[in-house]
XYZ file of C-alpha atoms in Angstrom:
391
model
C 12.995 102.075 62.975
C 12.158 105.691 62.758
C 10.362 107.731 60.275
C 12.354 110.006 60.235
C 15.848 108.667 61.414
C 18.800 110.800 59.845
C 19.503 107.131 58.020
C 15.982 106.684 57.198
C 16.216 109.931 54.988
C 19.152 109.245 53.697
C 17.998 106.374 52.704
C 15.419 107.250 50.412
C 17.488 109.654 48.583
C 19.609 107.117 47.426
C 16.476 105.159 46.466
C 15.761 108.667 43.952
C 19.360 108.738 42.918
C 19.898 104.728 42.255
C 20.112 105.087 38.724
C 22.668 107.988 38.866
C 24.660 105.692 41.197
C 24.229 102.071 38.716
C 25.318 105.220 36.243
C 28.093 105.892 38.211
C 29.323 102.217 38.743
C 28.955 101.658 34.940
C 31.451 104.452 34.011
C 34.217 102.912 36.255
C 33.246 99.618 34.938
C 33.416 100.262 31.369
C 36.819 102.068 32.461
C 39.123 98.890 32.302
C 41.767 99.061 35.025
C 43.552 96.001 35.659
C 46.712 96.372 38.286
C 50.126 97.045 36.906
C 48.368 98.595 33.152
C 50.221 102.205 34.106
C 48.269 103.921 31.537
C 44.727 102.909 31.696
C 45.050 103.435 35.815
C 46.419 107.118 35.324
C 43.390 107.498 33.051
C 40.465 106.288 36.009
C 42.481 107.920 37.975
C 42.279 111.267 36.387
C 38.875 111.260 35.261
C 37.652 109.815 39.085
C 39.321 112.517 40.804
C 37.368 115.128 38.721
C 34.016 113.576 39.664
C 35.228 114.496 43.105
C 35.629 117.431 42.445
C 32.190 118.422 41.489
C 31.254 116.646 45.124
C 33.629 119.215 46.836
C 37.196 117.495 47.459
C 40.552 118.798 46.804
C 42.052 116.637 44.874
C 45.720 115.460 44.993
C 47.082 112.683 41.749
C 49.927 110.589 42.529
C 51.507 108.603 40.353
C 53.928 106.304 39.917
C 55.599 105.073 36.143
C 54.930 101.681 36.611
C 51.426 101.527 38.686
C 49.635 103.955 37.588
C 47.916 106.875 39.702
C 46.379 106.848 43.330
C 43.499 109.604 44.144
C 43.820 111.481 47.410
C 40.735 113.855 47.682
C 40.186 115.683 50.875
C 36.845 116.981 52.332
C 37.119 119.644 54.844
C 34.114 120.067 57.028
C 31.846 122.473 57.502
C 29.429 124.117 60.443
C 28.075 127.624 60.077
C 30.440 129.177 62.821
C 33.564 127.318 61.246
C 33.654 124.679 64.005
C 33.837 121.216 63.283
C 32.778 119.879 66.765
C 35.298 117.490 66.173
C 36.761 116.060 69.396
C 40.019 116.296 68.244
C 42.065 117.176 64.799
C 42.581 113.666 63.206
C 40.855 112.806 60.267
C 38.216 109.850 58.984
C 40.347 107.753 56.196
C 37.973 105.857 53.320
C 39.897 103.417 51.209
C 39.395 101.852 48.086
C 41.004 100.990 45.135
C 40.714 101.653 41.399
C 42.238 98.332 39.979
C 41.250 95.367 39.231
C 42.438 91.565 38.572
C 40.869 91.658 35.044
C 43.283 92.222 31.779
C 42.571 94.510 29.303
C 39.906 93.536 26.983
C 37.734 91.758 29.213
C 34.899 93.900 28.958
C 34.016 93.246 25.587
C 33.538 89.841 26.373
C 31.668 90.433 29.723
C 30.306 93.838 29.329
C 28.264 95.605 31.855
C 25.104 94.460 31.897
C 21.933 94.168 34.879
C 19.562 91.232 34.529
C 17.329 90.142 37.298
C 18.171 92.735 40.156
C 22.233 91.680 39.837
C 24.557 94.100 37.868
C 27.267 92.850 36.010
C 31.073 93.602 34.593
C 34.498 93.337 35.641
C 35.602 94.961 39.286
C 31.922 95.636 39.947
C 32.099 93.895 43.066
C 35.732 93.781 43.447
C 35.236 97.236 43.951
C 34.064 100.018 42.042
C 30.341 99.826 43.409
C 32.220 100.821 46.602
C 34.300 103.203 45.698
C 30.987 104.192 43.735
C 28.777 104.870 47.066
C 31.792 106.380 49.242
C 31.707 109.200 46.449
C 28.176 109.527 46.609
C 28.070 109.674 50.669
C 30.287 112.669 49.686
C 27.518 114.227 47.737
C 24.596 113.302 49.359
C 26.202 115.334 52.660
C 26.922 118.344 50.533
C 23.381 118.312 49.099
C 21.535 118.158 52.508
C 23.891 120.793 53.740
C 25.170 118.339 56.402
C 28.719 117.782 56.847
C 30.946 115.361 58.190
C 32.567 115.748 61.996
C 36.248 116.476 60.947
C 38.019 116.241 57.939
C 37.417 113.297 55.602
C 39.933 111.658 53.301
C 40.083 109.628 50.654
C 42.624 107.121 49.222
C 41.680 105.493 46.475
C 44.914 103.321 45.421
C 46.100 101.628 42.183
C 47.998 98.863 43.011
C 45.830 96.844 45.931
C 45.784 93.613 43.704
C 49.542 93.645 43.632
C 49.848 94.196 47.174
C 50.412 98.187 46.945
C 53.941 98.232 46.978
C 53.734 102.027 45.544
C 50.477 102.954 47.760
C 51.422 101.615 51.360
C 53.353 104.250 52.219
C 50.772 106.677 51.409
C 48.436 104.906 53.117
C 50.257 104.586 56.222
C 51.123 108.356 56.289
C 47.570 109.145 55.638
C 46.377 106.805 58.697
C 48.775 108.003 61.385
C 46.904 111.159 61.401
C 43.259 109.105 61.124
C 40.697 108.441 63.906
C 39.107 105.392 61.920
C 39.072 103.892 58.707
C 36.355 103.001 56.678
C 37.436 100.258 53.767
C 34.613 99.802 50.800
C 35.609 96.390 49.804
C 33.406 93.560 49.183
C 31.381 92.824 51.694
C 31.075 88.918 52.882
C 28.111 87.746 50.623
C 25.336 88.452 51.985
C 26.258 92.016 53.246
C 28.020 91.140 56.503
C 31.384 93.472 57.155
C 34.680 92.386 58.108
C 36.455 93.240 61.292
C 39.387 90.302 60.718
C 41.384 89.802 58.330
C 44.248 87.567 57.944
C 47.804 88.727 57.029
C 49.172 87.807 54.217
C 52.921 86.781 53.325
C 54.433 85.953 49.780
C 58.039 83.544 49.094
C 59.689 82.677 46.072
C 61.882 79.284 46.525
C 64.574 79.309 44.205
C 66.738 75.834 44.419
C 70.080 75.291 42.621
C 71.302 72.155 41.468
C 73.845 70.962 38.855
C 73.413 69.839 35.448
C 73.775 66.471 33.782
C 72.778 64.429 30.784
C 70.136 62.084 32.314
C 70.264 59.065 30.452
C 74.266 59.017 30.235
C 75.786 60.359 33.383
C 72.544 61.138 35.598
C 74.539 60.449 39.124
C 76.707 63.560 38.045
C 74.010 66.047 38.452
C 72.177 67.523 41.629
C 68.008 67.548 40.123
C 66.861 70.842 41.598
C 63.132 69.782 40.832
C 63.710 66.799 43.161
C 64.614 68.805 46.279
C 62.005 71.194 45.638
C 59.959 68.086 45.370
C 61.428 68.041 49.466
C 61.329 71.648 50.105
C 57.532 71.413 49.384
C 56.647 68.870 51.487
C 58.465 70.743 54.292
C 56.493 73.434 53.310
C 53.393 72.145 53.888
C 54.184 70.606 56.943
C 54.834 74.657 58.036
C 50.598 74.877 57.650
C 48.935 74.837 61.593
C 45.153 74.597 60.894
C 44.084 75.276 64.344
C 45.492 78.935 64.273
C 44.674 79.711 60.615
C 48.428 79.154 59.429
C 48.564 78.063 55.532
C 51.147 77.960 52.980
C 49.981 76.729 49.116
C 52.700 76.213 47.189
C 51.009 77.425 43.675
C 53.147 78.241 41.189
C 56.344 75.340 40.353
C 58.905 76.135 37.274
C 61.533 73.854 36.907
C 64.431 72.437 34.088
C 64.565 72.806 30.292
C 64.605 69.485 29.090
C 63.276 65.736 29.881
C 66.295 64.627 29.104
C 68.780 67.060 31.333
C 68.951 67.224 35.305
C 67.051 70.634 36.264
C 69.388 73.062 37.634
C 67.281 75.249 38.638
C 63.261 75.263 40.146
C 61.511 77.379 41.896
C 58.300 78.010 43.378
C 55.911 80.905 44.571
C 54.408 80.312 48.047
C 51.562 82.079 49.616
C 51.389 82.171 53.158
C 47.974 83.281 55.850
C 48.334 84.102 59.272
C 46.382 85.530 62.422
C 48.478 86.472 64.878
C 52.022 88.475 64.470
C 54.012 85.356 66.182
C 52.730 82.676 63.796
C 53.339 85.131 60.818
C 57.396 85.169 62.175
C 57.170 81.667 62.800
C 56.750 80.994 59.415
C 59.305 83.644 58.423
C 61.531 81.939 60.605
C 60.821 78.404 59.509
C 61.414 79.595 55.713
C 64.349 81.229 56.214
C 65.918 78.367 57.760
C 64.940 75.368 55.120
C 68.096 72.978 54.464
C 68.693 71.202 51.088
C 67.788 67.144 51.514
C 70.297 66.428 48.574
C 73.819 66.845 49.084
C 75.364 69.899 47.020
C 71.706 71.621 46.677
C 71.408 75.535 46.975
C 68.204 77.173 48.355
C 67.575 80.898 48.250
C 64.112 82.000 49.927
C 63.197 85.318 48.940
C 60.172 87.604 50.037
C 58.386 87.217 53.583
C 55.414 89.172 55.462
C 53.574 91.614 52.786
C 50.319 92.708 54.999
C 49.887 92.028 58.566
C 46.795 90.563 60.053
C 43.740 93.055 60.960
C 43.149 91.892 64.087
C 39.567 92.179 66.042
C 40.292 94.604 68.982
C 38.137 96.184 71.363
C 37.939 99.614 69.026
C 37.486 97.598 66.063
C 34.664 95.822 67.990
C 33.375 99.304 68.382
C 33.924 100.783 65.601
C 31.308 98.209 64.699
C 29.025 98.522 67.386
C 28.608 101.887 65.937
C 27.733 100.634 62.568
C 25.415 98.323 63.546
C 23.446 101.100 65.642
C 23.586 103.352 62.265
C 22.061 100.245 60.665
C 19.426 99.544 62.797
C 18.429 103.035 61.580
C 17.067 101.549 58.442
C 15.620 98.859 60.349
C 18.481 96.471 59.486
C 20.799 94.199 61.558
C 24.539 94.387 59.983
C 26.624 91.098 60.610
C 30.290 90.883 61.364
C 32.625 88.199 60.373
C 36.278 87.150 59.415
C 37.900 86.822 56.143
C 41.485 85.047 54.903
C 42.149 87.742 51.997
C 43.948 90.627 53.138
C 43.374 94.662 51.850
C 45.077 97.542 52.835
C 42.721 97.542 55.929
C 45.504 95.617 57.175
C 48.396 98.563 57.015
C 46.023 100.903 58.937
C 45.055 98.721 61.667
C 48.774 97.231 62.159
C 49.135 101.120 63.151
C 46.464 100.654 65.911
C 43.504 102.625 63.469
C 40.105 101.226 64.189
C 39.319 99.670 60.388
C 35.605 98.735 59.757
C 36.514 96.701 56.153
C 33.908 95.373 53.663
C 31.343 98.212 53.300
C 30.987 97.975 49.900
C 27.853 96.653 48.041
C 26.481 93.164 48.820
C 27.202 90.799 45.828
C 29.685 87.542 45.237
C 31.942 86.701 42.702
C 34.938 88.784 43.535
C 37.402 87.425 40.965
C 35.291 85.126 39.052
C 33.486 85.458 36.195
C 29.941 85.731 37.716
C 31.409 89.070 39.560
C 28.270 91.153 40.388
C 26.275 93.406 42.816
C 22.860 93.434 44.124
C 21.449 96.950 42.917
C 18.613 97.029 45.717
C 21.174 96.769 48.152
C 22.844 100.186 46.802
C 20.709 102.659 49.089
C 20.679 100.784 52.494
C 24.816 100.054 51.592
C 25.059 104.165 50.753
C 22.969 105.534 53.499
C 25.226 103.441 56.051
C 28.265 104.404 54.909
C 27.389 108.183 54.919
C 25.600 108.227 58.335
C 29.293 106.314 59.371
C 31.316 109.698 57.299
C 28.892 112.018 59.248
C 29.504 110.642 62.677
C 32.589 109.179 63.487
């Protein structure tokens, strides 16, 4: 390790600015955000977007009625003789998200708090500490005078949790024109990245029977809970372990009364995949399920929501890269897989080299003990800036 590597310096101004960052991280915190609350997501939105602003973006807000708002903010580079040395004209996508799984009214039972190196609150982890040091990787480049190699853009979405059915289609337009993406989720605990992800698919089986009373005429009626009771079973037998294929059945809803034959049940499936041909295999497989009771109806709706983020040789790369910045700082960054999917997956389904999980190191994404490791803040920042300033 150098001292005086470009990361090396970097580092140690985020060690003098770790309190305006924790600052930083509260305010989002404290700004409750859960997906699909329109209102209070316009409102992060709005105010985020004019915190990048003072770091130098151009800021566009685009909403939609029923998410909420998604922040594009664009940073144009800068050299004294007005070239950017980049190679070519496409642009460095960072993506994060501004909403969280937590409802409204969480905070002021789990409030943002730091005790023993780890800070606390809802979405810390899950991920405003990385949308948090993305911004100030922004900063710290415009206060050294240093600048990125071409132009750098931001998406940060509003609907990730809900599987960005408003924000995939800006973030596909947005990476069609992008070298590389850089993705500040969550990090595996421990800090290692992730350059796999699985896809993800969602189904709702709805079954139709026919109704009867069951104590006086129960052979008249066609008990829709029974053959979902079947369809379930064939659904799990759709699971292939060996090449990361599952299916949980989580969510059943069935009949009105003990003492009536359901006509009607369904179920909400979610399905994991690896490779695009297991992912249709399923599709397939669900689309062509057959009723076990004579005179029952099934409807499968839904299918493939994010395909997988598969490991390719610029991926592995992309990495490489980041694990030379790393070393910088004297530090050797781990790679690994996940099963959760993030909209890492749309950009590299497009053939964009994604490097996901940049964010802070921490665990409880989702859970109550949801936290980040604040020492971790200036060795996660000074990575993810020296990655902005050289891809």
């Amino acid at each position: 390790m150098s001292e005086s590597s470009p990361g090396l310096e970097l580092f140690r101004y985020f060690q003098q600015a770790q309190l305006d960052v924790v600052a930083f991280i509260q305010w989002l915190v404290e700004q409750e955000s859960m997906s699909r609350e329109a209102e209070p997501l316009r409102r992060i939105g709005e105010s985020y977007a004019s915190r990048l602003v003072d770091f130098g973006a151009s800021v566009d807000l685009l909403t939609d009625p029923k998410f909420g708002t998604t922040v594009r903010a664009r940073f144009a580079p800068h050299t004294s003789n007005g070239d950017t040395g980049a190679e070519d004209a496409r642009q460095l996508l960072v993506v994060g998200h501004l909403d969280t799984v937590w409802p409204i009214g969480t905070l002021s039972a789990r409030p943002f708090r730091i005790d023993d190196g780890r800070a606390y609150g809802p979405g810390i982890f899950d991920m405003k500490a990385g949308v948090t040091i993305s911004s100030f990787a922004m900063k710290a480049l415009k206060d050294f005078s240093r600048s990125a190699k071409r132009q750098v853009t931001f998406l940060m979405t509003c609907d990730e949790e809900t599987g960005s059915h408003f924000s995939r289609e800006i973030i596909e337009d947005e990476a069609r024109s992008a070298v590389a993406a850089l993705v500040l989720e969550p990090p595996i605990p421990g800090g290692t990245v992730k350059t796999a992800r699985k896809g993800v698919g969602e189904f709702e089986l709805i079954i139709r029977g026919r109704p009867a009373h069951a104590g006086n005429d129960p052979r008249a009626g066609i008990s829709a809970i029974t053959e979902l009771a079947n369809q379930v079973l064939a659904v799990n037998k759709l699971c292939d372990y060996s090449r990361g294929t599952t299916l949980n059945v989580g969510v059943v809803k069935g009949g009105v009364l003990s003492n009536v034959i359901a006509a009607e049940a369904r179920a909400s499936i979610d399905m994991r995949y690896q490779t695009e041909d297991e992912g249709q295999r399923i599709v397939n497989a669900m689309q062509s399920l057959e009723p076990a009771l004579k005179g029952a109806r099934i409807e499968v709706r839904g299918g493939i929501n994010r395909p997988p983020l598969v490991r390719t040789p610029a991926v592995a790369s992309l990495f490489e890269h980041a694990r030379t910045l790393a070393a910088e700082l004297g530090y050797d960054l781990k790679e690994g897989a996940v099963g959760g999917g993030s909209d890492g997956n749309f950009i590299a389904a497009l053939g964009v080299p994604v490097l996901d999980g940049l964010g802070v190191d921490g665990a409880g994404a989702h859970a109550e003990h949801e936290h980040i490791i604040v020492d971790d803040i200036p060795r996660r920042a000074a990575i993810v800036t020296r990655l902005i300033e050289t891809i």
